[in-house]
Tab-separated table of C-alpha atoms in Angstrom:
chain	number	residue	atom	x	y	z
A	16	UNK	CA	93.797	52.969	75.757
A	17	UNK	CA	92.985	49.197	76.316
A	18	UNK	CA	93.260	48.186	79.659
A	19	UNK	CA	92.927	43.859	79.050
A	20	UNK	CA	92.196	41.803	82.362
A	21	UNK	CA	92.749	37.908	82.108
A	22	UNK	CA	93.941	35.600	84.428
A	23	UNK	CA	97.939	34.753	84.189
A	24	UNK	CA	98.945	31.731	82.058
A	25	UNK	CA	95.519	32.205	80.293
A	26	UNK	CA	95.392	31.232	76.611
A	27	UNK	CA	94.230	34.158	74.423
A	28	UNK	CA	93.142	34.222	70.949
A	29	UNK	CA	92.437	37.624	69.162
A	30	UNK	CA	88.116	38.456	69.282
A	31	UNK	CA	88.508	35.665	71.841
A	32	UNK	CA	86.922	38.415	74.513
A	33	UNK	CA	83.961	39.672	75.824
A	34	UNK	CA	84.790	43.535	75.627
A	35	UNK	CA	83.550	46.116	77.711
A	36	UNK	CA	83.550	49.905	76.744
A	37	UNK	CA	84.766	52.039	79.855
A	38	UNK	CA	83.559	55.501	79.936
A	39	UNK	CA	86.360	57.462	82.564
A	40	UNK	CA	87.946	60.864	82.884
A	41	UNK	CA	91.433	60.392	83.532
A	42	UNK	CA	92.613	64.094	82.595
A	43	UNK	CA	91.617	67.268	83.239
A	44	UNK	CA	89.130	69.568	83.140
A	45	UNK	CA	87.688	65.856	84.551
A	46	UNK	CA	88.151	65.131	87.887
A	47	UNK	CA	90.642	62.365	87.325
A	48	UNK	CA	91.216	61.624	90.916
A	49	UNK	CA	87.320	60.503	90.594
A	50	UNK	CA	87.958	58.646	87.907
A	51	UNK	CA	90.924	56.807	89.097
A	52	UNK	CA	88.529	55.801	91.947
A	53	UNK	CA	86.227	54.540	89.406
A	54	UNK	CA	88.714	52.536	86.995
A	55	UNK	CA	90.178	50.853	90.198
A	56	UNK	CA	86.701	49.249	90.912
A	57	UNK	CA	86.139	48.340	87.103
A	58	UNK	CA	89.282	46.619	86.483
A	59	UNK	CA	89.735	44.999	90.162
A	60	UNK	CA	85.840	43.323	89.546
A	61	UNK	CA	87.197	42.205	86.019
A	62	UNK	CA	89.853	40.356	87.056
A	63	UNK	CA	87.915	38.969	89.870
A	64	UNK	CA	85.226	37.762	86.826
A	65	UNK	CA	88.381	36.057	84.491
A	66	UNK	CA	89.576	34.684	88.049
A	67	UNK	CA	86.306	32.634	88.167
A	68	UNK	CA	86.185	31.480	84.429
A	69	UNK	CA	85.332	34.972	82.890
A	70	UNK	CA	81.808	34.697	80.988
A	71	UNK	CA	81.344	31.048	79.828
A	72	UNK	CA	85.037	30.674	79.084
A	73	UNK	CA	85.824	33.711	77.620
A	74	UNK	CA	87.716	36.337	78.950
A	75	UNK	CA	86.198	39.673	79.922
A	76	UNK	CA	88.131	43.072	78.322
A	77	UNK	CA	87.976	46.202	79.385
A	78	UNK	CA	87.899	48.960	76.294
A	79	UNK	CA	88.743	52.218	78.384
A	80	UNK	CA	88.138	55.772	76.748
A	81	UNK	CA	89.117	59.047	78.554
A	82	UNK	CA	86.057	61.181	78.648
A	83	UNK	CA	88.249	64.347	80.186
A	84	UNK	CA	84.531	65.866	81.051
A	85	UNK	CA	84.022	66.836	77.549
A	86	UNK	CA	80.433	65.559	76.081
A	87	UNK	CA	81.578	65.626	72.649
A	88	UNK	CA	84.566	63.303	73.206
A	89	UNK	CA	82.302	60.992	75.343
A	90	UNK	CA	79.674	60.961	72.524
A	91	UNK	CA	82.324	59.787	70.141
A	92	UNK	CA	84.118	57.105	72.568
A	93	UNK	CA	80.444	55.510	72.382
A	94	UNK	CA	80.249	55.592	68.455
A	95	UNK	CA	83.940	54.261	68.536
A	96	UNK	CA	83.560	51.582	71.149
A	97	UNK	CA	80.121	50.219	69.636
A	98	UNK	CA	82.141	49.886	66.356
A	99	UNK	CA	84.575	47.558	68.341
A	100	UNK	CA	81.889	45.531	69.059
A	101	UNK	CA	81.575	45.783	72.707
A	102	UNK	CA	79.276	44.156	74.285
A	103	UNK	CA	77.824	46.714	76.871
A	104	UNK	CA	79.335	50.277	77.585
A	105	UNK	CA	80.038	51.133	81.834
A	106	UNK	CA	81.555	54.039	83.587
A	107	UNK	CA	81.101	57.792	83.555
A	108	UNK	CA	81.420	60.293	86.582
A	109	UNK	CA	80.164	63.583	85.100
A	110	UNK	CA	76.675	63.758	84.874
A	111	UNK	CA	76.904	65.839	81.840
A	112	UNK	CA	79.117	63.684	80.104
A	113	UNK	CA	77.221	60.518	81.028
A	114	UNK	CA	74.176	62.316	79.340
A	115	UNK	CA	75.560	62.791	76.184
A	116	UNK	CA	77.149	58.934	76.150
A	117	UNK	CA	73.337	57.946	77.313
A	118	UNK	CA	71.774	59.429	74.534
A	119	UNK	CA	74.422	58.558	71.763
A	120	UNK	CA	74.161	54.656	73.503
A	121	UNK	CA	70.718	54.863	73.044
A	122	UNK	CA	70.561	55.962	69.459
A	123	UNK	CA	72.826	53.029	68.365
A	124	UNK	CA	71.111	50.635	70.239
A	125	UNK	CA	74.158	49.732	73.018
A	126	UNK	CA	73.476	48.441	76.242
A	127	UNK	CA	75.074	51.280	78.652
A	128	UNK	CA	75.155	51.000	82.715
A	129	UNK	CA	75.592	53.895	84.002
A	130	UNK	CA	78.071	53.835	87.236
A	131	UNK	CA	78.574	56.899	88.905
A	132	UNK	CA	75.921	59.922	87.743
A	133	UNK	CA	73.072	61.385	89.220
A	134	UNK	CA	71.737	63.576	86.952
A	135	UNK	CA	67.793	62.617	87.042
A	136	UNK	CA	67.262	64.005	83.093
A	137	UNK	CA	70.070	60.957	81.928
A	138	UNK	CA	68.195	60.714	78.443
A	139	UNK	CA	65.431	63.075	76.970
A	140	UNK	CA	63.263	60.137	76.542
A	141	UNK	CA	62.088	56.656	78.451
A	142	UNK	CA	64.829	54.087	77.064
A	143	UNK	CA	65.407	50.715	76.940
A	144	UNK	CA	69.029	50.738	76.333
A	145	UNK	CA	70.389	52.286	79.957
A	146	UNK	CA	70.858	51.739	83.464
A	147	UNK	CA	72.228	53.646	86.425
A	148	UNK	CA	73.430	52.719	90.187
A	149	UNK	CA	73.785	56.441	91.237
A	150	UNK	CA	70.726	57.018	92.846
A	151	UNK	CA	69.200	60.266	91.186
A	152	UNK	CA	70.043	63.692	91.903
A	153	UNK	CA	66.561	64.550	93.161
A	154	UNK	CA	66.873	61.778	95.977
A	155	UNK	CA	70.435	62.499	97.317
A	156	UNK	CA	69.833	65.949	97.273
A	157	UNK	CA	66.105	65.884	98.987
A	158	UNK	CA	68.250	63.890	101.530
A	159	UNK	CA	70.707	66.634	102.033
A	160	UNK	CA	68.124	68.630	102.045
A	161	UNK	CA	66.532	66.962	104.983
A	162	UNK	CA	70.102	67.576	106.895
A	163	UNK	CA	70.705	70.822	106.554
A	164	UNK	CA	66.965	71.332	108.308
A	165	UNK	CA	67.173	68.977	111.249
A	166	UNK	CA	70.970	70.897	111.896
A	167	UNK	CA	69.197	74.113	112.069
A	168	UNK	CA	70.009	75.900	108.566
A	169	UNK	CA	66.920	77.674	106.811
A	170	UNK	CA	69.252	80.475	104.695
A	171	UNK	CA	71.443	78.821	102.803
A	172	UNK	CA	73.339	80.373	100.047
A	173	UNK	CA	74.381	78.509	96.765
A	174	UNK	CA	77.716	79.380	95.373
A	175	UNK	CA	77.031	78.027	91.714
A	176	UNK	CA	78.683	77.923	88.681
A	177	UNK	CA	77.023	77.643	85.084
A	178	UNK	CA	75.753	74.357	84.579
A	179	UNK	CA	73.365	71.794	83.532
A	180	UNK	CA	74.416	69.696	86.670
A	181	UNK	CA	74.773	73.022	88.901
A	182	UNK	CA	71.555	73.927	88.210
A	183	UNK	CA	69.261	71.281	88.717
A	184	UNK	CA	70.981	70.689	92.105
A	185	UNK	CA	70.065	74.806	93.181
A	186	UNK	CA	65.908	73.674	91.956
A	187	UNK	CA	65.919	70.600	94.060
A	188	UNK	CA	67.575	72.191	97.064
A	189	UNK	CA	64.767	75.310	96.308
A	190	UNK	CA	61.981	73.106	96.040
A	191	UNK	CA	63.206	71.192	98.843
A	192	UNK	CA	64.407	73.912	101.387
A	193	UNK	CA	61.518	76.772	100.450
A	194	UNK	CA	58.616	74.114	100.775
A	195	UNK	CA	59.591	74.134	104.613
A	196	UNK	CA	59.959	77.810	105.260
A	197	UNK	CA	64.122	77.830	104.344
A	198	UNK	CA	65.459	80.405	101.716
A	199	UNK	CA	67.966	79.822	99.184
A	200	UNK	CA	70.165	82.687	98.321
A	201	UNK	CA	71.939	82.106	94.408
A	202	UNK	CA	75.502	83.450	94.366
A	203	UNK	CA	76.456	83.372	90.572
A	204	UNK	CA	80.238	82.108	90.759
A	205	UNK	CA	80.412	83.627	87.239
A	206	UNK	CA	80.583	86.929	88.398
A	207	UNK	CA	81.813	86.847	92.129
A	208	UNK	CA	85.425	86.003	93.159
A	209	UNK	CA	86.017	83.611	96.127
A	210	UNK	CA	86.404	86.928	98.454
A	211	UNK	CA	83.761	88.374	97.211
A	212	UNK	CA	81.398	85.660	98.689
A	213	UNK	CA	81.871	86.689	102.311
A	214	UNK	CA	80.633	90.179	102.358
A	215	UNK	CA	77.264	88.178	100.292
A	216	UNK	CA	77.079	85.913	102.823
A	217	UNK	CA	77.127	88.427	105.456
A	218	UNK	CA	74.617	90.794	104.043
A	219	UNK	CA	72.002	87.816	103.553
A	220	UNK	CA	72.893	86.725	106.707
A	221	UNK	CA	73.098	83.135	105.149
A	222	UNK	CA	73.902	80.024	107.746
A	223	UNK	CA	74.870	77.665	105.396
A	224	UNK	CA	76.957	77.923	102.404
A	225	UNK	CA	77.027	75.308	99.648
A	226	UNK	CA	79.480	74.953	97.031
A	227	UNK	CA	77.977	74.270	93.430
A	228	UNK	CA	81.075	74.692	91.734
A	229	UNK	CA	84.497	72.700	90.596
A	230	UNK	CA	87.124	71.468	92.162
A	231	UNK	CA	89.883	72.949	92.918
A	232	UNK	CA	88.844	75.849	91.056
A	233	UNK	CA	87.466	77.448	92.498
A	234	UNK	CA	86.091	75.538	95.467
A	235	UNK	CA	89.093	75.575	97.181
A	236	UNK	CA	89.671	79.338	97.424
A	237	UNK	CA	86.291	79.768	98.730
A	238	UNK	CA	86.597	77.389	101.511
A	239	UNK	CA	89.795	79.235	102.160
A	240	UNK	CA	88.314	82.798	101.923
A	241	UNK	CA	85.641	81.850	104.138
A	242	UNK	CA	87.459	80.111	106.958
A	243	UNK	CA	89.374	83.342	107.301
A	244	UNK	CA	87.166	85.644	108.444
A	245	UNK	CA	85.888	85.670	111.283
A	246	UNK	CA	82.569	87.355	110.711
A	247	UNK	CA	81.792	83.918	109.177
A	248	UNK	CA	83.233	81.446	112.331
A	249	UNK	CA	79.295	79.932	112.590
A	250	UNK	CA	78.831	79.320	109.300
A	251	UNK	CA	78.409	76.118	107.685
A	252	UNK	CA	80.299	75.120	104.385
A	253	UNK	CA	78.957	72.066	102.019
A	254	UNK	CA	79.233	70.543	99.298
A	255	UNK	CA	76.405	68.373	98.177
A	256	UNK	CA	78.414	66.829	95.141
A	257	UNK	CA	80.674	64.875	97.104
A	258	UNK	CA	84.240	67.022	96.806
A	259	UNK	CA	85.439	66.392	99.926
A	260	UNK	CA	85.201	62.437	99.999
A	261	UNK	CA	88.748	62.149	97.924
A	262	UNK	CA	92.171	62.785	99.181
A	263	UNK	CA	92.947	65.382	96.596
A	264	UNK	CA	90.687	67.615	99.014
A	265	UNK	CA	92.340	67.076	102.090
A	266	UNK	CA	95.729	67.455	100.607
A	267	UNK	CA	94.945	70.793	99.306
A	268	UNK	CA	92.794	72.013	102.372
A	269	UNK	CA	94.088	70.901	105.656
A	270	UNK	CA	91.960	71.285	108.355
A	271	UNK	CA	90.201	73.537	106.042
A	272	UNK	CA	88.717	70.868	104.393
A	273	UNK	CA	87.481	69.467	107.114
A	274	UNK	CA	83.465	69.528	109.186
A	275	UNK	CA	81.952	70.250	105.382
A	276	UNK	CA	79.329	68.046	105.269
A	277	UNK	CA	78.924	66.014	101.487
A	278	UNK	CA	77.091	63.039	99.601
A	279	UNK	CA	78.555	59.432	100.108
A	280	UNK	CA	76.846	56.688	98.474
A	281	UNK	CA	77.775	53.573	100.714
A	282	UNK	CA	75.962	51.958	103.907
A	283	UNK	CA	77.940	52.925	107.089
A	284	UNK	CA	78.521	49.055	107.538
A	285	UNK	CA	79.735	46.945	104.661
A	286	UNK	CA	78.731	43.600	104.236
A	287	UNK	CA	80.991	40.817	104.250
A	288	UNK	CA	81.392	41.641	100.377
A	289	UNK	CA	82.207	45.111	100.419
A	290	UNK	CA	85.026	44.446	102.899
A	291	UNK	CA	86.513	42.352	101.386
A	292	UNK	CA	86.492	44.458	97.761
A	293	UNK	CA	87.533	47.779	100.160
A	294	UNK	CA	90.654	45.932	101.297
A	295	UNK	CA	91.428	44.373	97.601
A	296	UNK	CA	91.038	48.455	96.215
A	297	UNK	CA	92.923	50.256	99.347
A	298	UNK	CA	95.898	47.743	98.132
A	299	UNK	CA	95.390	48.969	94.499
A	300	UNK	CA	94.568	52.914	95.212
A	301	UNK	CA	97.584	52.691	98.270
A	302	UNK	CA	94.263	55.073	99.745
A	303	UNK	CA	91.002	54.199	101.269
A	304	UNK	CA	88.332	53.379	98.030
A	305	UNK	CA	85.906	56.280	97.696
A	306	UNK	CA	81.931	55.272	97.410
A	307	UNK	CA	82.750	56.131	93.249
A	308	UNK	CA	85.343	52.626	93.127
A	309	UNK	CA	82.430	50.567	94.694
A	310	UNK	CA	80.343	52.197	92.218
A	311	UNK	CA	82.867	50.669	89.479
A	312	UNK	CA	83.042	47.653	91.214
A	313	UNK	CA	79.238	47.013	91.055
A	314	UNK	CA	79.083	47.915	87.728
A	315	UNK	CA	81.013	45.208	86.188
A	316	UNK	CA	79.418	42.558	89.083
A	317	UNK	CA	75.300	43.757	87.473
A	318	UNK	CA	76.905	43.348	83.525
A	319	UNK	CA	79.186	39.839	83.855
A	320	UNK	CA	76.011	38.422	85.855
A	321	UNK	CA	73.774	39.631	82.922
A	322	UNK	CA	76.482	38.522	80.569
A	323	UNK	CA	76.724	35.217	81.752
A	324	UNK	CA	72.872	34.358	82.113
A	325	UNK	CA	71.770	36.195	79.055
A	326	UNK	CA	74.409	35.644	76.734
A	327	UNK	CA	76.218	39.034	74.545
A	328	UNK	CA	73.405	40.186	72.416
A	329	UNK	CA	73.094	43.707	73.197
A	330	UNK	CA	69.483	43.521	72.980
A	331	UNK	CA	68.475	40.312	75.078
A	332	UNK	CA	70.724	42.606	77.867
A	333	UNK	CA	68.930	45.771	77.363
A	334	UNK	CA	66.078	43.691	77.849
A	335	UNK	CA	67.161	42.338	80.743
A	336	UNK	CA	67.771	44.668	83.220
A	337	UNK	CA	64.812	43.942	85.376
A	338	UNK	CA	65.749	40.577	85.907
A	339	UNK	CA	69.008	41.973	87.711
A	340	UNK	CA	69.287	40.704	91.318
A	341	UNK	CA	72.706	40.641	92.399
A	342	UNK	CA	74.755	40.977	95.178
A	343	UNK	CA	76.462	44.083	95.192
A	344	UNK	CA	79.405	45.681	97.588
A	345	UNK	CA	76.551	48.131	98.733
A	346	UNK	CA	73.414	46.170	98.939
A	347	UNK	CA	71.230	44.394	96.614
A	348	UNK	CA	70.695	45.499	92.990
A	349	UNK	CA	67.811	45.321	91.630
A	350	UNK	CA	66.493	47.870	88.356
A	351	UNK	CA	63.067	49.428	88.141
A	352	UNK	CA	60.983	52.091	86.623
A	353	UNK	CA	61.163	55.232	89.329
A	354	UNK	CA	59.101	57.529	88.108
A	355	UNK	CA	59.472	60.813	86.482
A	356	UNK	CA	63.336	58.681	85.607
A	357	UNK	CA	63.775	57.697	82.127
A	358	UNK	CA	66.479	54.803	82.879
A	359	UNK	CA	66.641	51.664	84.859
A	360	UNK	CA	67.445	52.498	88.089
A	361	UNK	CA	69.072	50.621	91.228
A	362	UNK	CA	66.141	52.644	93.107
A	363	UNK	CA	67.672	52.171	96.776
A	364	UNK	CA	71.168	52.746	96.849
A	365	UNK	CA	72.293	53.818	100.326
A	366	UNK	CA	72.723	57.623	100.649
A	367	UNK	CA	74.871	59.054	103.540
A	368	UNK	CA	75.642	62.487	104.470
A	369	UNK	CA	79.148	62.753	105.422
A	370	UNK	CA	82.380	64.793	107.026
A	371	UNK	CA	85.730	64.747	107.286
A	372	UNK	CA	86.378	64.956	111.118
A	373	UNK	CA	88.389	68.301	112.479
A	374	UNK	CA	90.099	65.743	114.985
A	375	UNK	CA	91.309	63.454	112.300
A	376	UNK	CA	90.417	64.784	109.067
A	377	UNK	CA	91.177	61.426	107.595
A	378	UNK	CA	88.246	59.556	109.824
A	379	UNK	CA	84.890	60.559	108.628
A	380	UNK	CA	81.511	60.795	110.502
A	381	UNK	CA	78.145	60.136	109.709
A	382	UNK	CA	75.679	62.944	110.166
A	383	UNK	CA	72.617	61.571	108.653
A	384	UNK	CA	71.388	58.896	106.755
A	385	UNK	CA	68.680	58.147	104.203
């Protein structure tokens, strides 16, 4: 699918553009609702670029590839998209997906920023070739680490599933949580059934239950199974990955889905920038942006400013990510080396920890900050 953004009344010439390869899943087993989120703040920053002369007169393209989760189809979107001659590749949601585009991006030499994944092994080896805004699992996750102490929780059990993603999140939260006296208590969601949770959680006597697993399968039947009984009214529910931040979650949970504390990457006061983009992507989305659409957003903003100063050659970019300094909807990006973090990385994204208030699950409340 080509999704082409130039002004109206703009003269176009074919190979006239500056193309962009768009890494998004749009259909299931990927969470599409995330990556609607995420193609909203690509395309509204691309028009905004072709608005303002697009990059030295030419227009800016977008080249958008369904991902649908699946690391094999991503892999090939990147081999397809470099032969189309894009200039840089953006996008991806799924950390596992985003790993696989990283390394195939890297192998063929094609600049790739990275929008929305946090997973801190992106490519086996230190590379050149990508960059990332997501701040890195280990850091969000040390953060919501940090929560779940100061609000009192030192058992918490893991609901996870099988995965690369699912199980570097249960290590950090381990080495996080055990390092000051908590315990973390693996329930292996390939073997238990959402009911089958509570009678675990009450025999570790857990506080805290965190949900490493998809959505809505089968997140949403444990939430359900645990609000219901009663032996379980003080315990926690949360979800680290950031579930409950999209509509989808409310629609199918209610008040359910509400006081379940998650990841939000956004300050809890947006410049004069980020209002203004959160009011141009509410009208697109007809719903309030998630952190994942600034995310998209910022992505195009870091590779037309690159674009424009450093001209198309995919290597003078590559080679140019640490002279990014631009003004983002979320703060100032800038790309360093972190260490023990093979990619570029925006090192200070803001990190919140969020919920979805019982009185108006549509409001959501700050609980801590880092």
């Amino acid at each position: 699918m080509n999704t082409p953004a130039w002004s109206p009344g703009a003269e176009r010439t074919d190979g006239s553009a500056v193309r962009i390869g768009a890494l998004v899943p749009l259909t299931r087993p990927g969470w599409s609702e995330a990556g609607r989120h995420l193609l909203a703040g690509l395309e509204l920053a691309v028009g905004e670029v072709n608005d303002s002369g697009g990059i030295s007169g030419r227009p800016l393209e977008l080249v958008v590839r369904d991902t649908a989760a699946d690391p094999e189809k991503a892999a090939a979107a990147v081999d397809e998209l470099a032969g189309l001659g894009v200039a840089a590749l953006a996008g991806e949601y799924h950390s596992v997906v985003a790993r696989a585009a990283a390394a195939r991006a890297d192998a063929l030499g094609l600049p790739f920023l990275c929008s929305s994944a946090v997973l801190d092994g992106l490519t086996e080896q230190p590379t050149q070739w990508v960059a990332r805004l997501s701040p890195p699992q280990s850091r969000g996750w040390r953060v919501y680490s940090d929560f779940l102490l100061g609000a009192g929780h030192s058992r918490i059990a893991v609901a996870a599933q099988p995965s690369v993603y699912w199980a570097s999140g249960t290590r950090i939260l381990r080495d996080c949580l055990t390092a000051r006296g908590g315990t973390v208590i693996e329930l292996d969601m390939s073997v238990l059934s959402p009911t089958a949770v509570r009678d675990e959680l009450v025999g570790h006597r857990a506080t805290a239950l965190l949900l490493l697993v998809g959505h809505p399968e089968p997140a949403v039947p444990i939430v359900r199974s645990v609000r219901r009984d009663q032996r379980l009214a003080q315990v926690m529910i949360g979800a680290p990955a950031g579930q409950p931040e999209f509509a989808e979650w409310a629609t199918s949970l209610g008040d359910d889905g509400a006081a379940i504390p998650f990841l939000r990457y956004r300050p809890e006061r947006l410049g004069a920038l980020g209002t203004r983009v959160e009011t141009a992507l509410r009208g697109r989305l007809a719903e309030a942006p998630s952190f994942v659409a600034f995310e998209g957003y910022d992505t195009i903003a870091v590779l037309a400013d690159l674009l424009r100063t450093h001209g198309t050659d995919r290597a003078r970019t590559a080679a140019s990510w640490p002279r990014v300094d631009v003004a983002g909807t979320r703060g100032r990006i800038r790309f360093s080396r972190v260490p023990g973090i093979n990619v570029w990385q925006w090192a200070v994204p803001p990190i919140q920890v969020v919920d979805r208030d019982p009185a108006s699950p549509d409001r959501f409340r700050v609980l801590h900050a880092g």
